[in-house]
JSON list of N, CA and C and ligand atoms in Angstrom, two decimals:
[
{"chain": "D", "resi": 1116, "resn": "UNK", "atom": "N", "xyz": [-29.39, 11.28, 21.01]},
{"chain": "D", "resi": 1116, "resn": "UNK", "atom": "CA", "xyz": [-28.02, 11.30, 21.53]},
{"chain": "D", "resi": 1116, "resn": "UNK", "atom": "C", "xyz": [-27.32, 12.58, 21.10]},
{"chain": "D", "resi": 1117, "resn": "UNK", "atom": "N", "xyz": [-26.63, 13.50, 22.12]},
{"chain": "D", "resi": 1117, "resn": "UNK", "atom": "CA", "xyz": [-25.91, 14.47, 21.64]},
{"chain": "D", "resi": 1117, "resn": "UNK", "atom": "C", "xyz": [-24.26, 14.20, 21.39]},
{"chain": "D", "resi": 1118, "resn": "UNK", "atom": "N", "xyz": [-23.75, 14.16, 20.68]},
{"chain": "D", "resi": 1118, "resn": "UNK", "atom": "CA", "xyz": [-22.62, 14.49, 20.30]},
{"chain": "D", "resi": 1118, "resn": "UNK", "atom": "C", "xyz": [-21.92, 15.57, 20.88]},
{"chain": "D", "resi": 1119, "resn": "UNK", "atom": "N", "xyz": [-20.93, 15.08, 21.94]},
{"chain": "D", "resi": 1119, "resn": "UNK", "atom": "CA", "xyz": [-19.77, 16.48, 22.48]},
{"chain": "D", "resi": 1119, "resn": "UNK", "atom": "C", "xyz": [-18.54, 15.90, 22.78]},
{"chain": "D", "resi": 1120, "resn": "UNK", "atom": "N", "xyz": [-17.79, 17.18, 21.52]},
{"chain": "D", "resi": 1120, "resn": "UNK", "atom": "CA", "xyz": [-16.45, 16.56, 21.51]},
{"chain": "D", "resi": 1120, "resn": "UNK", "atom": "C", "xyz": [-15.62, 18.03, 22.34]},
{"chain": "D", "resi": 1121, "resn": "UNK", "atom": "N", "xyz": [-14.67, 16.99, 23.20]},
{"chain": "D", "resi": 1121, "resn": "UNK", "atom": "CA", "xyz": [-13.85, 18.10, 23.44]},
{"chain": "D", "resi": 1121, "resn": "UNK", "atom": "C", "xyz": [-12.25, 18.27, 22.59]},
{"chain": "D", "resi": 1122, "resn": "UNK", "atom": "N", "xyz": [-11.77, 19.61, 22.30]},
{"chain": "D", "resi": 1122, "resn": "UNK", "atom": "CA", "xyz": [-10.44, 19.24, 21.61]},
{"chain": "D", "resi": 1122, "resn": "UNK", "atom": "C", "xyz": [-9.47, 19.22, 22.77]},
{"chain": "D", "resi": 1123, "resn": "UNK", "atom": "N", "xyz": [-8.72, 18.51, 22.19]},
{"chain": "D", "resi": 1123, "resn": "UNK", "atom": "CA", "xyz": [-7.48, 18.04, 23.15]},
{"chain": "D", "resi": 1123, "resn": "UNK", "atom": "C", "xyz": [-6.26, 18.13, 21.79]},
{"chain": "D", "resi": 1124, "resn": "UNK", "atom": "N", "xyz": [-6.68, 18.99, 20.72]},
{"chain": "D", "resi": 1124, "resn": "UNK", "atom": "CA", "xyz": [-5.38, 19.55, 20.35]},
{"chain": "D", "resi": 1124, "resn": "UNK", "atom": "C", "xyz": [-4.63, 20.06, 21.16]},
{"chain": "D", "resi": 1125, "resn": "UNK", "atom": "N", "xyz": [-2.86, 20.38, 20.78]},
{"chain": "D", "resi": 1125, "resn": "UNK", "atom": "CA", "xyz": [-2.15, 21.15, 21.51]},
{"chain": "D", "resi": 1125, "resn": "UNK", "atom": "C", "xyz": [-2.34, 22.42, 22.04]},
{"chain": "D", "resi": 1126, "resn": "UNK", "atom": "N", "xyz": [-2.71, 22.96, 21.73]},
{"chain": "D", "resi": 1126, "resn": "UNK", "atom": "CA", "xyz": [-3.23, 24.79, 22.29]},
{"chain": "D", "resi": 1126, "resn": "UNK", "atom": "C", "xyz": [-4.34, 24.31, 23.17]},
{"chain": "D", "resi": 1127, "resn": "UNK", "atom": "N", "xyz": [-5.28, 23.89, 23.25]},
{"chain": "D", "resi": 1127, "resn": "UNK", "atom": "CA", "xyz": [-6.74, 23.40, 23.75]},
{"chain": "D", "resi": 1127, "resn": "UNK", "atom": "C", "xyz": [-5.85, 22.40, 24.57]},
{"chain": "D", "resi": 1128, "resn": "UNK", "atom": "N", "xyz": [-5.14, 21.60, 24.21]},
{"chain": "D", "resi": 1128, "resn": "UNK", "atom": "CA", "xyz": [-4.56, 20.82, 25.57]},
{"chain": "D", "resi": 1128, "resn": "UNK", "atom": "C", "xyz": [-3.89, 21.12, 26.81]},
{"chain": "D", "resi": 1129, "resn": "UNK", "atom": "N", "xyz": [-3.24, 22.66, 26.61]},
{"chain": "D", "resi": 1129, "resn": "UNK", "atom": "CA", "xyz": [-2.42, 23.23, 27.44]},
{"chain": "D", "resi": 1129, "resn": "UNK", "atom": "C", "xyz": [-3.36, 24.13, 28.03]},
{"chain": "D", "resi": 1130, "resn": "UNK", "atom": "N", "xyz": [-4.35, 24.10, 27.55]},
{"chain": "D", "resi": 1130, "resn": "UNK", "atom": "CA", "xyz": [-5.16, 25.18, 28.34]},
{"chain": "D", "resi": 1130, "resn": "UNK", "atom": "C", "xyz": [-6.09, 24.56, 29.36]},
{"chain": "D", "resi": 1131, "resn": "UNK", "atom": "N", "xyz": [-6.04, 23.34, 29.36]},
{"chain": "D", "resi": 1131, "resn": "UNK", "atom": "CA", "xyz": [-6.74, 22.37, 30.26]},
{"chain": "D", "resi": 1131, "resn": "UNK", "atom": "C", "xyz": [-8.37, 21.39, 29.36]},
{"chain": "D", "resi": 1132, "resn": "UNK", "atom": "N", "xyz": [-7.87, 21.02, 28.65]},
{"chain": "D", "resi": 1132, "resn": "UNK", "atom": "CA", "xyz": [-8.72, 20.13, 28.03]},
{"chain": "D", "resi": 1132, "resn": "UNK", "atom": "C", "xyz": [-9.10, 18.65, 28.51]},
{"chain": "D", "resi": 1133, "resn": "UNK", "atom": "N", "xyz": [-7.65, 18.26, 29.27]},
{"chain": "D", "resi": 1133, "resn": "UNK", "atom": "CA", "xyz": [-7.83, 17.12, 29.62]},
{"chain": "D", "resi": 1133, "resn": "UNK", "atom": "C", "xyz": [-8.80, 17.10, 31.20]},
{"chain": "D", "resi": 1134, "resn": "UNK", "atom": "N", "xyz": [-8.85, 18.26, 31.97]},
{"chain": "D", "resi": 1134, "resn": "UNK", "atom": "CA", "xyz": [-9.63, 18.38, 33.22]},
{"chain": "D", "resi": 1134, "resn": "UNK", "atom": "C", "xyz": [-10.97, 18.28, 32.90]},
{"chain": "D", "resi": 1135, "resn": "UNK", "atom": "N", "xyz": [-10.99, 19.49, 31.76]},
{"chain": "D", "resi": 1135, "resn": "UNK", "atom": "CA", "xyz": [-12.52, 19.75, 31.03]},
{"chain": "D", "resi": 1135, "resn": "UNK", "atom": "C", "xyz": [-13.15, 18.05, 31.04]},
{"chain": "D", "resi": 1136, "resn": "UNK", "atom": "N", "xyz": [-12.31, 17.57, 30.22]},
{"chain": "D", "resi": 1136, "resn": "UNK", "atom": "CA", "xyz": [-13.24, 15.83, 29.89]},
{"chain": "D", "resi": 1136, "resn": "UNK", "atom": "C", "xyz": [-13.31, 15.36, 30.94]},
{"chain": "D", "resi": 1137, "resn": "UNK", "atom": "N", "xyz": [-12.55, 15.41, 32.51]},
{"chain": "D", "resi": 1137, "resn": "UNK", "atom": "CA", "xyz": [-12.35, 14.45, 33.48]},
{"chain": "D", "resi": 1137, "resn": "UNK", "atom": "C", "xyz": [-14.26, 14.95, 33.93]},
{"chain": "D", "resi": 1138, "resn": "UNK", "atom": "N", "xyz": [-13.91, 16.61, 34.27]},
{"chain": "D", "resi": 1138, "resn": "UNK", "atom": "CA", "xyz": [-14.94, 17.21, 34.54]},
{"chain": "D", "resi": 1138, "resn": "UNK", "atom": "C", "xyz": [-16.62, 16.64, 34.16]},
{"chain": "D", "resi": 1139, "resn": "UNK", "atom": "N", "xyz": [-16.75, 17.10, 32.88]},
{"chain": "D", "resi": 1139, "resn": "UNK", "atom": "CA", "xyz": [-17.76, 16.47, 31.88]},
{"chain": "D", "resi": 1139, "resn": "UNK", "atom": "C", "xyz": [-18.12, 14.96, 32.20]},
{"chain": "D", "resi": 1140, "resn": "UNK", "atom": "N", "xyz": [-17.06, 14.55, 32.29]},
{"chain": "D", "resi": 1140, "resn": "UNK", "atom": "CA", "xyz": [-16.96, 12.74, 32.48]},
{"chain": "D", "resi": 1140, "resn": "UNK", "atom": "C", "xyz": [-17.92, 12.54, 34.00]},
{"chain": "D", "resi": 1141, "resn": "UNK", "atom": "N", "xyz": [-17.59, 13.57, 35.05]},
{"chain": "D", "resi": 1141, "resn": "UNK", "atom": "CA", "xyz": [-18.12, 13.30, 36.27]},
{"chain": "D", "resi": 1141, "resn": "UNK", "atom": "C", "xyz": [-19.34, 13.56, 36.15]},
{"chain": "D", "resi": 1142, "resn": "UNK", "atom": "N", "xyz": [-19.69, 14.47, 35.59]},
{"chain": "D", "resi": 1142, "resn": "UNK", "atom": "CA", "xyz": [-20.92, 15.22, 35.45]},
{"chain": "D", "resi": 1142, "resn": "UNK", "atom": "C", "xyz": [-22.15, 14.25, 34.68]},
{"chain": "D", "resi": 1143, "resn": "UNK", "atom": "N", "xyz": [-21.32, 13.88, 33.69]},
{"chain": "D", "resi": 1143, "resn": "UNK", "atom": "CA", "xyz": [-22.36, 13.11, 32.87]},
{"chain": "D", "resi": 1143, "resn": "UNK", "atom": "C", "xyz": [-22.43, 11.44, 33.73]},
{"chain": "D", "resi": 1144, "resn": "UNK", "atom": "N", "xyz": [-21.53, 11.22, 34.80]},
{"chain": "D", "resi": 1144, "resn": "UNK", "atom": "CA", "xyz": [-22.16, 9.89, 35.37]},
{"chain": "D", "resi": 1144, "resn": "UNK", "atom": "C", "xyz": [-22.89, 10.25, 36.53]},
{"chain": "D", "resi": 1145, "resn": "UNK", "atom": "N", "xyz": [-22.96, 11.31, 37.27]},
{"chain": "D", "resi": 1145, "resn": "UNK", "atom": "CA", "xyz": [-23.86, 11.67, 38.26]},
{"chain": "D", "resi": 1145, "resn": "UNK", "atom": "C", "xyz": [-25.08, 11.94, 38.10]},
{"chain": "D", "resi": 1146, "resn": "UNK", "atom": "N", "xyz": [-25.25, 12.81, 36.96]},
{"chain": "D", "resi": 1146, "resn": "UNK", "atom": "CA", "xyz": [-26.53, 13.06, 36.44]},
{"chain": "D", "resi": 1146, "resn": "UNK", "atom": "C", "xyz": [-26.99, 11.98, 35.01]},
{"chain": "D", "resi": 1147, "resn": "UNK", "atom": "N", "xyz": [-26.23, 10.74, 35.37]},
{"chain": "D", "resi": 1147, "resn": "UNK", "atom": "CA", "xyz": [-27.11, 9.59, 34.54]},
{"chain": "D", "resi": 1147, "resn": "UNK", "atom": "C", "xyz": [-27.71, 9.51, 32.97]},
{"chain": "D", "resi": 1148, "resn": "UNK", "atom": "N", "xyz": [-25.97, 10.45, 32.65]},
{"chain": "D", "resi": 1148, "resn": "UNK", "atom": "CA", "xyz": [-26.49, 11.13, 31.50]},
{"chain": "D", "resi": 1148, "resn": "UNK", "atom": "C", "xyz": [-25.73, 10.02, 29.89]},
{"chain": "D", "resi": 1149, "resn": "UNK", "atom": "N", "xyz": [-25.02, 8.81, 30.42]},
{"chain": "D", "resi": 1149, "resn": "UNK", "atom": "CA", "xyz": [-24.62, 8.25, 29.61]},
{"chain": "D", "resi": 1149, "resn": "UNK", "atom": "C", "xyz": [-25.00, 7.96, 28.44]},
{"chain": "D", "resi": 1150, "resn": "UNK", "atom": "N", "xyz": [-26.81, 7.28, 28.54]},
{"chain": "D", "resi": 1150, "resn": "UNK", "atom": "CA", "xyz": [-27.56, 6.57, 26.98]},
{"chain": "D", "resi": 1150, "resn": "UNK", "atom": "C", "xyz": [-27.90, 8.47, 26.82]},
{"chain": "D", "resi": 1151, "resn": "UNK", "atom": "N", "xyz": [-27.62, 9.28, 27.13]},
{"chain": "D", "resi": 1151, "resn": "UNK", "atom": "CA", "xyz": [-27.87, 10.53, 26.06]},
{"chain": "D", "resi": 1151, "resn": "UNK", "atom": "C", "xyz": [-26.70, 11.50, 25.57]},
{"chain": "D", "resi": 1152, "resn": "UNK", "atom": "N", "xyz": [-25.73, 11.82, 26.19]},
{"chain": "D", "resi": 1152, "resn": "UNK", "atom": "CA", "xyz": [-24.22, 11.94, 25.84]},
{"chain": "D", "resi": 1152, "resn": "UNK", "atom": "C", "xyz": [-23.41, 11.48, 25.45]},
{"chain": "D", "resi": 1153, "resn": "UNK", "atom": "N", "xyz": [-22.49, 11.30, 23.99]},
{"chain": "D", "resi": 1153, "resn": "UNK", "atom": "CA", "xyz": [-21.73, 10.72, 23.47]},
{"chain": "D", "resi": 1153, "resn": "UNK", "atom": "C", "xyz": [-20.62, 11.66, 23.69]},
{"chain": "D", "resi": 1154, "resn": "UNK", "atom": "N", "xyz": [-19.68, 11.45, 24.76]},
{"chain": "D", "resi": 1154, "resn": "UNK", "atom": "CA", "xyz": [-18.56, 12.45, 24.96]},
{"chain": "D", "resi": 1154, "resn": "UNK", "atom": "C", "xyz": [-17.34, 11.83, 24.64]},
{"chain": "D", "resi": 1155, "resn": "UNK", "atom": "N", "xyz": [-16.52, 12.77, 23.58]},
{"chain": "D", "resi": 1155, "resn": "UNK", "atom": "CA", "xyz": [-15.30, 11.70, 22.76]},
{"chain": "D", "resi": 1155, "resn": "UNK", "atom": "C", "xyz": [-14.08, 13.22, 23.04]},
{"chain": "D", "resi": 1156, "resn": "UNK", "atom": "N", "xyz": [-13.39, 12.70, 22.12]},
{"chain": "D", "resi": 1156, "resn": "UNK", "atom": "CA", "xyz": [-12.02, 13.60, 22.30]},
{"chain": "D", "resi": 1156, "resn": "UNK", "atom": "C", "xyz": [-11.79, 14.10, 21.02]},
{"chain": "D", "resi": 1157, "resn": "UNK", "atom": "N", "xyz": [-11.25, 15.11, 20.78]},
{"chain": "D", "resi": 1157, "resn": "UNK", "atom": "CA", "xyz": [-11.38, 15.37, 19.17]},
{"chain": "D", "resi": 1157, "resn": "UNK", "atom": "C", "xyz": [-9.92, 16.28, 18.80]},
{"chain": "D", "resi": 1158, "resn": "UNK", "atom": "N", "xyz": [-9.35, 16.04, 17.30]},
{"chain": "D", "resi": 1158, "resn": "UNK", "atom": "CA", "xyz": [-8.56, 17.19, 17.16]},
{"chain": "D", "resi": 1158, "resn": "UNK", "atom": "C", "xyz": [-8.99, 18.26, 17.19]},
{"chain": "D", "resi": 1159, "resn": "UNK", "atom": "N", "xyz": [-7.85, 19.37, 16.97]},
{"chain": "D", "resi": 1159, "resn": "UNK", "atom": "CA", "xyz": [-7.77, 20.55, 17.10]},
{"chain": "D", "resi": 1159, "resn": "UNK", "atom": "C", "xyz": [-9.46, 20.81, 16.20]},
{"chain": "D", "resi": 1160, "resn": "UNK", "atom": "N", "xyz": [-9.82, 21.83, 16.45]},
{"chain": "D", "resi": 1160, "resn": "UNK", "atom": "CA", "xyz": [-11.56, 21.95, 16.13]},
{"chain": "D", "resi": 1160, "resn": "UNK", "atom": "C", "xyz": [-11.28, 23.66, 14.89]},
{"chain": "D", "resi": 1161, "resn": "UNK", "atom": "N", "xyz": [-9.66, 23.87, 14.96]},
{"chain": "D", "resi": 1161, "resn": "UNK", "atom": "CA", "xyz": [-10.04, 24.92, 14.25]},
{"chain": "D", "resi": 1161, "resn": "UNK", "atom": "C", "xyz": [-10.62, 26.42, 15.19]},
{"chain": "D", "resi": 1162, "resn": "UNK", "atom": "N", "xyz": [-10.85, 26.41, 16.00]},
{"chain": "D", "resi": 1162, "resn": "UNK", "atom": "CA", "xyz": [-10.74, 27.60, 16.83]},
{"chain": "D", "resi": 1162, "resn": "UNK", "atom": "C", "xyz": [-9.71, 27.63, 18.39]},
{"chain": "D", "resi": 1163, "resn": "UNK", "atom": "N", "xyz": [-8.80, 27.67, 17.65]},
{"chain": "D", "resi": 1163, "resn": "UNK", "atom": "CA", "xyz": [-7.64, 27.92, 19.00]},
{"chain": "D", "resi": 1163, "resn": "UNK", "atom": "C", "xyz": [-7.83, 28.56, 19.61]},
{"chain": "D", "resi": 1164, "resn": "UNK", "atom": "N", "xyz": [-7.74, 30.03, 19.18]},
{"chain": "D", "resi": 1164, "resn": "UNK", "atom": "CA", "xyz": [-7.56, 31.19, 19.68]},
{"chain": "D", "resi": 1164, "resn": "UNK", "atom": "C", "xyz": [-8.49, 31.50, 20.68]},
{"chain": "D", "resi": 1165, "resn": "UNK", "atom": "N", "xyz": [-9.65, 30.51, 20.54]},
{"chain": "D", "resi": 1165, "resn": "UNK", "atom": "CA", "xyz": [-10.53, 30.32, 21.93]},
{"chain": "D", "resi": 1165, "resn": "UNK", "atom": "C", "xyz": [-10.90, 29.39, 22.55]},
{"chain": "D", "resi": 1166, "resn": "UNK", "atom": "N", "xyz": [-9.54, 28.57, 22.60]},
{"chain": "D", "resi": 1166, "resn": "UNK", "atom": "CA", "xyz": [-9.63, 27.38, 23.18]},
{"chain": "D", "resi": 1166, "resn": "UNK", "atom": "C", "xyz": [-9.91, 27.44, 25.27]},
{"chain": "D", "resi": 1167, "resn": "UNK", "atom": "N", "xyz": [-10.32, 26.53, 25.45]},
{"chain": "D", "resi": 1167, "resn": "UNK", "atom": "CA", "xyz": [-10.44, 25.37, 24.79]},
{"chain": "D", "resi": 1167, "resn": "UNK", "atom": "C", "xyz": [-11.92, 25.36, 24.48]},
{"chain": "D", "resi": 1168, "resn": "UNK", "atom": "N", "xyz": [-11.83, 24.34, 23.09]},
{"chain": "D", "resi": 1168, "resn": "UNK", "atom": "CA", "xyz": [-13.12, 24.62, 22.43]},
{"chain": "D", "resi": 1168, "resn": "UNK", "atom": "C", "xyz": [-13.76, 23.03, 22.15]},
{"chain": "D", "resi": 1169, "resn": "UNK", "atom": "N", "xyz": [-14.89, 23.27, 22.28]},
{"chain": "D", "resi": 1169, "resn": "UNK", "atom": "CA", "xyz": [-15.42, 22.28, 22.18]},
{"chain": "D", "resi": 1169, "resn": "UNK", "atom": "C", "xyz": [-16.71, 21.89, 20.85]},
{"chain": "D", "resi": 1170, "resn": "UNK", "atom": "N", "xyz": [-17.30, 20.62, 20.87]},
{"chain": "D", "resi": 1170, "resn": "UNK", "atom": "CA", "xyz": [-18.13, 20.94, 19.84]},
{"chain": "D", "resi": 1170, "resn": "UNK", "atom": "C", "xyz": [-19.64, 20.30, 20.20]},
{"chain": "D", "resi": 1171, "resn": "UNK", "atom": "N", "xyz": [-20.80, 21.15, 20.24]},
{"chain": "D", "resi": 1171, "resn": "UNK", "atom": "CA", "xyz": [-21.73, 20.02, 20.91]},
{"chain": "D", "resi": 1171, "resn": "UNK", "atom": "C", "xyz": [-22.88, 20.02, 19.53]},
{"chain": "D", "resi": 1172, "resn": "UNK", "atom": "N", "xyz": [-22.54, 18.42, 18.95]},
{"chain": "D", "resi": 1172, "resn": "UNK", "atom": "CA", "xyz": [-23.58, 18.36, 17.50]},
{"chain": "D", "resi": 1172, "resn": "UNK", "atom": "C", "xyz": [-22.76, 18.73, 16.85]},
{"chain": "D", "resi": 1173, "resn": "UNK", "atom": "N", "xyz": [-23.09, 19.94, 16.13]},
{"chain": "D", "resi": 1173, "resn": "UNK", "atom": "CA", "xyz": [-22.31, 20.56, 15.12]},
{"chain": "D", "resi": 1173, "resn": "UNK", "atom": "C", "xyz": [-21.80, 21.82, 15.54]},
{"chain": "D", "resi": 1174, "resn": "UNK", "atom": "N", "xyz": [-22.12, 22.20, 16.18]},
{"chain": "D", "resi": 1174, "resn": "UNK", "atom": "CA", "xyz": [-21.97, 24.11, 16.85]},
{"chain": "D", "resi": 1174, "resn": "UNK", "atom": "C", "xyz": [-20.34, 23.89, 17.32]},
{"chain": "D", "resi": 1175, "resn": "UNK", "atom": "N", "xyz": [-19.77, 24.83, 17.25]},
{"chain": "D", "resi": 1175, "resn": "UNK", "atom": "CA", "xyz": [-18.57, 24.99, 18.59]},
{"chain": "D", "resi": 1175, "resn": "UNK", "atom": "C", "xyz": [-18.63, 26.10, 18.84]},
{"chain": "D", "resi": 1176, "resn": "UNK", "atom": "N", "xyz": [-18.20, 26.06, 20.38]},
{"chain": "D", "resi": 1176, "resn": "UNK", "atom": "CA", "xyz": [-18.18, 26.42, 21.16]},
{"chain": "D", "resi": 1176, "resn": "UNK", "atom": "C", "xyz": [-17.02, 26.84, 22.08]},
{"chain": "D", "resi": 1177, "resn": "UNK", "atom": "N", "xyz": [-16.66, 28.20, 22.29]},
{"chain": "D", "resi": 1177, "resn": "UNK", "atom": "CA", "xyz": [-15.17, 28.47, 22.90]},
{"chain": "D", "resi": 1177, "resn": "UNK", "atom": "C", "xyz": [-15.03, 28.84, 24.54]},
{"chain": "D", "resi": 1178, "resn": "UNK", "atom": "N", "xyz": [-13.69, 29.30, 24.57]},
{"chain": "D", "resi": 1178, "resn": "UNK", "atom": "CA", "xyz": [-13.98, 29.69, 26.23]},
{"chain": "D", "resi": 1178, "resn": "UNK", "atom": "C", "xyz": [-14.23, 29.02, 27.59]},
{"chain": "D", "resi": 1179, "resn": "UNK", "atom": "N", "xyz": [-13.49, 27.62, 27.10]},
{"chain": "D", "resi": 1179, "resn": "UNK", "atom": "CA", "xyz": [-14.22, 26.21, 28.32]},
{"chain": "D", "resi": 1179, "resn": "UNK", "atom": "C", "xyz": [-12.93, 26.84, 28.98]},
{"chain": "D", "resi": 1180, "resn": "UNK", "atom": "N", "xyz": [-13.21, 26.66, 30.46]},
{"chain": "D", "resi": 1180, "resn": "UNK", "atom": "CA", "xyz": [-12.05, 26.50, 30.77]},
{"chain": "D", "resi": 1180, "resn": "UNK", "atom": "C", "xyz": [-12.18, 25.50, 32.20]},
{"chain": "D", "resi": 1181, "resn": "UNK", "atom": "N", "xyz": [-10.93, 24.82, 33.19]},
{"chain": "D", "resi": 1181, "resn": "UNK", "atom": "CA", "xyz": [-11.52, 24.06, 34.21]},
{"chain": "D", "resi": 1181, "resn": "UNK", "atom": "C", "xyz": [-12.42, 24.81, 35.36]},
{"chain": "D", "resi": 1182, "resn": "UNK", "atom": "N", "xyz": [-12.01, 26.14, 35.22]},
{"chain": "D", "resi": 1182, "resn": "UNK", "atom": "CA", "xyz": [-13.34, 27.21, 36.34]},
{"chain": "D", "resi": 1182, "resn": "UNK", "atom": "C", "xyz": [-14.56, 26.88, 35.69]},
{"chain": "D", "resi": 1183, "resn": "UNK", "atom": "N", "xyz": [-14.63, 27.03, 34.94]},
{"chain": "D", "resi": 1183, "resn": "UNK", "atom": "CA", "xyz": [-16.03, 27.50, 33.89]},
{"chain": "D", "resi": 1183, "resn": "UNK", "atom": "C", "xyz": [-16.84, 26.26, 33.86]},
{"chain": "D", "resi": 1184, "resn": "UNK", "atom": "N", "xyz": [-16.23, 25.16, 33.91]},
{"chain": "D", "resi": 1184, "resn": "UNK", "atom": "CA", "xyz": [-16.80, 23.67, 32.76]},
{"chain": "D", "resi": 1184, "resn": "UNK", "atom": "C", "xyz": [-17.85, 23.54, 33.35]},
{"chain": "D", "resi": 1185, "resn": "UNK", "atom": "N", "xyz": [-18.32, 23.32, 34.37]},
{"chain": "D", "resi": 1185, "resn": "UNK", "atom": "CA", "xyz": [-19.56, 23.30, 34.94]},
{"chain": "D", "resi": 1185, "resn": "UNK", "atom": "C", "xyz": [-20.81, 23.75, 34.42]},
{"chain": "D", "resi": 1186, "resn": "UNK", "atom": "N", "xyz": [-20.22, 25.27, 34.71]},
{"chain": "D", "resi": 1186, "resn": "UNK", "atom": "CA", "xyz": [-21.43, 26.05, 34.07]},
{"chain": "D", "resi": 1186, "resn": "UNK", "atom": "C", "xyz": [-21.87, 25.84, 32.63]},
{"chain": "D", "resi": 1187, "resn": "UNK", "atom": "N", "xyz": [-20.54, 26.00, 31.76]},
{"chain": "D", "resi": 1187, "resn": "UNK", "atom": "CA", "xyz": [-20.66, 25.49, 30.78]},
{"chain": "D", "resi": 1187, "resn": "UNK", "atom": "C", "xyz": [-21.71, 24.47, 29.79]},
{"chain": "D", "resi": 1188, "resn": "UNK", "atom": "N", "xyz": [-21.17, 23.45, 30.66]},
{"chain": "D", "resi": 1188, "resn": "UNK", "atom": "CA", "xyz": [-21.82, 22.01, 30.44]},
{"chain": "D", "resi": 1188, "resn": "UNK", "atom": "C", "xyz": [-23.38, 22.21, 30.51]},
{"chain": "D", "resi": 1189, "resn": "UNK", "atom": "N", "xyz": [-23.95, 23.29, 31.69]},
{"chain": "D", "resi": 1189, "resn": "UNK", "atom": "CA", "xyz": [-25.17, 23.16, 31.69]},
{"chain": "D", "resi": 1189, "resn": "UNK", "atom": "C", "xyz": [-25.77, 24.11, 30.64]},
{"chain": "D", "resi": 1190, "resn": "UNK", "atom": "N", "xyz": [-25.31, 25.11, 30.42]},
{"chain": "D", "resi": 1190, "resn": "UNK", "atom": "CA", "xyz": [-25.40, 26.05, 29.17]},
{"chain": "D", "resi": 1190, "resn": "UNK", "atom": "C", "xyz": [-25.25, 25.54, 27.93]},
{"chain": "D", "resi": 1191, "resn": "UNK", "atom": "N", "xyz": [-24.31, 24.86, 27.46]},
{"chain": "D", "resi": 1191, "resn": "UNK", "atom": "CA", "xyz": [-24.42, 24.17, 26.25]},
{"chain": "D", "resi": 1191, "resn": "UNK", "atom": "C", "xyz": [-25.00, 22.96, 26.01]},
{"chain": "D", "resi": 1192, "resn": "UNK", "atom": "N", "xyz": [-24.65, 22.05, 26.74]},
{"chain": "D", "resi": 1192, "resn": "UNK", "atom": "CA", "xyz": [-24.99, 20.60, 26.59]},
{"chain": "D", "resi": 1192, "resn": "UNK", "atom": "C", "xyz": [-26.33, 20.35, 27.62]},
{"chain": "D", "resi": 1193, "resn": "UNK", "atom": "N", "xyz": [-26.60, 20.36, 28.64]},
{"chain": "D", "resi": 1193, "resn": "UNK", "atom": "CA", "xyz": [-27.47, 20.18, 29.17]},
{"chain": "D", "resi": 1193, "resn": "UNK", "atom": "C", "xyz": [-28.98, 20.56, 28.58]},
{"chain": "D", "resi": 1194, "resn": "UNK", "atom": "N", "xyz": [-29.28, 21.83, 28.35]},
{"chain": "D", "resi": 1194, "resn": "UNK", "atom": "CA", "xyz": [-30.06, 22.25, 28.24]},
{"chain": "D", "resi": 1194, "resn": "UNK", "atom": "C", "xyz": [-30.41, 21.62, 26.80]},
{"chain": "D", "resi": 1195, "resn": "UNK", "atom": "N", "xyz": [-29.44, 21.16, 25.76]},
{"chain": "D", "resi": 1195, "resn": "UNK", "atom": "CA", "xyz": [-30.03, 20.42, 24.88]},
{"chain": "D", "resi": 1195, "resn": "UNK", "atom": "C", "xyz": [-30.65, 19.38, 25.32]},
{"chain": "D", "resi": 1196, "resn": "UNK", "atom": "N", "xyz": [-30.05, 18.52, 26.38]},
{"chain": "D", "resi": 1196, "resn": "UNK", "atom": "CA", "xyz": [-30.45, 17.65, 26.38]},
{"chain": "D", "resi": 1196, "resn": "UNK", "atom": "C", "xyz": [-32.04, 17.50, 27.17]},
{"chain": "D", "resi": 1197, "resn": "UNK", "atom": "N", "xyz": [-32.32, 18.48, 27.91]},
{"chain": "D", "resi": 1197, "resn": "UNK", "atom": "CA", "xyz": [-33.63, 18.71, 28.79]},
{"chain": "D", "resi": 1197, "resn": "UNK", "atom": "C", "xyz": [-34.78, 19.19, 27.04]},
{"chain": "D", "resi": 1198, "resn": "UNK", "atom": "N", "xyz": [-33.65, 19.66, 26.29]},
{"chain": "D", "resi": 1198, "resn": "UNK", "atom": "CA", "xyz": [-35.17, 20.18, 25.11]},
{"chain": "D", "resi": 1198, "resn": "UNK", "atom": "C", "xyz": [-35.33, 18.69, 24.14]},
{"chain": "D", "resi": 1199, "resn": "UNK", "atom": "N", "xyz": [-34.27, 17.88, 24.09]},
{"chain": "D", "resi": 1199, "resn": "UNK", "atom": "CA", "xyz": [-34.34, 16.38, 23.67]},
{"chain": "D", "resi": 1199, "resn": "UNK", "atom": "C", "xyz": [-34.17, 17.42, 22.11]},
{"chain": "D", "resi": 1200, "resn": "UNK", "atom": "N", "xyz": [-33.00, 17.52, 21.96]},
{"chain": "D", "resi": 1200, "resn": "UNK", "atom": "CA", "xyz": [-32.82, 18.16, 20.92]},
{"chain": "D", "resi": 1200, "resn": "UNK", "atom": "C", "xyz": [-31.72, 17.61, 20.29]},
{"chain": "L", "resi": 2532, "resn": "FES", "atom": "S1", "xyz": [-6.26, 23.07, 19.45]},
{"chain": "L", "resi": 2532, "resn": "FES", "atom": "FE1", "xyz": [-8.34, 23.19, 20.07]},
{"chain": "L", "resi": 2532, "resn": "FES", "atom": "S2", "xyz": [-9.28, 24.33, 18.55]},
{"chain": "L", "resi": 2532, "resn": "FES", "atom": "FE2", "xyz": [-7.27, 24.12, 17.85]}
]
């Protein structure tokens, strides 16, 4: 199971955090990714300044934004999950 939190602190919230999760949320029920994604909501993560930031496991990760999340998702999180890592 991977662990990915998105922050939905204030700075990370205004920058679109809450789309990011809607996003992620779609993504991970289309591609049937539920029993392997644990996707939660998290405070501020400590890197604002490149919000919105996320955390997948232990790593974070900056620069999400609602253009980006897509790609994102498959760059960070996905590809863990194809190495079962
Ligand atoms: S508010 Fe998201 S990292 Fe601080």
């Amino acid at each position: 199971m991977i662990s990915v939190h998105i922050c939905v602190g204030s700075s990370c919230h205004l920058k679109g955090s809450y789309q990011i999760m809607k996003i992620f949320q779609e993504i991970i029920k289309n591609k049937n990714l539920e029993e392997k994604i644990d996707l939660k909501a998290s405070f501020c993560l400590g890197n604002c300044t490149k919000g919105v930031s996320i955390k997948v496991n232990n790593e974070i990760f900056g620069n999400i934004n609602p253009e980006n999340a897509k790609e994102k998702f498959d760059e960070y999180i996905l590809k863990k999950v194809n190495n079962n890592d």
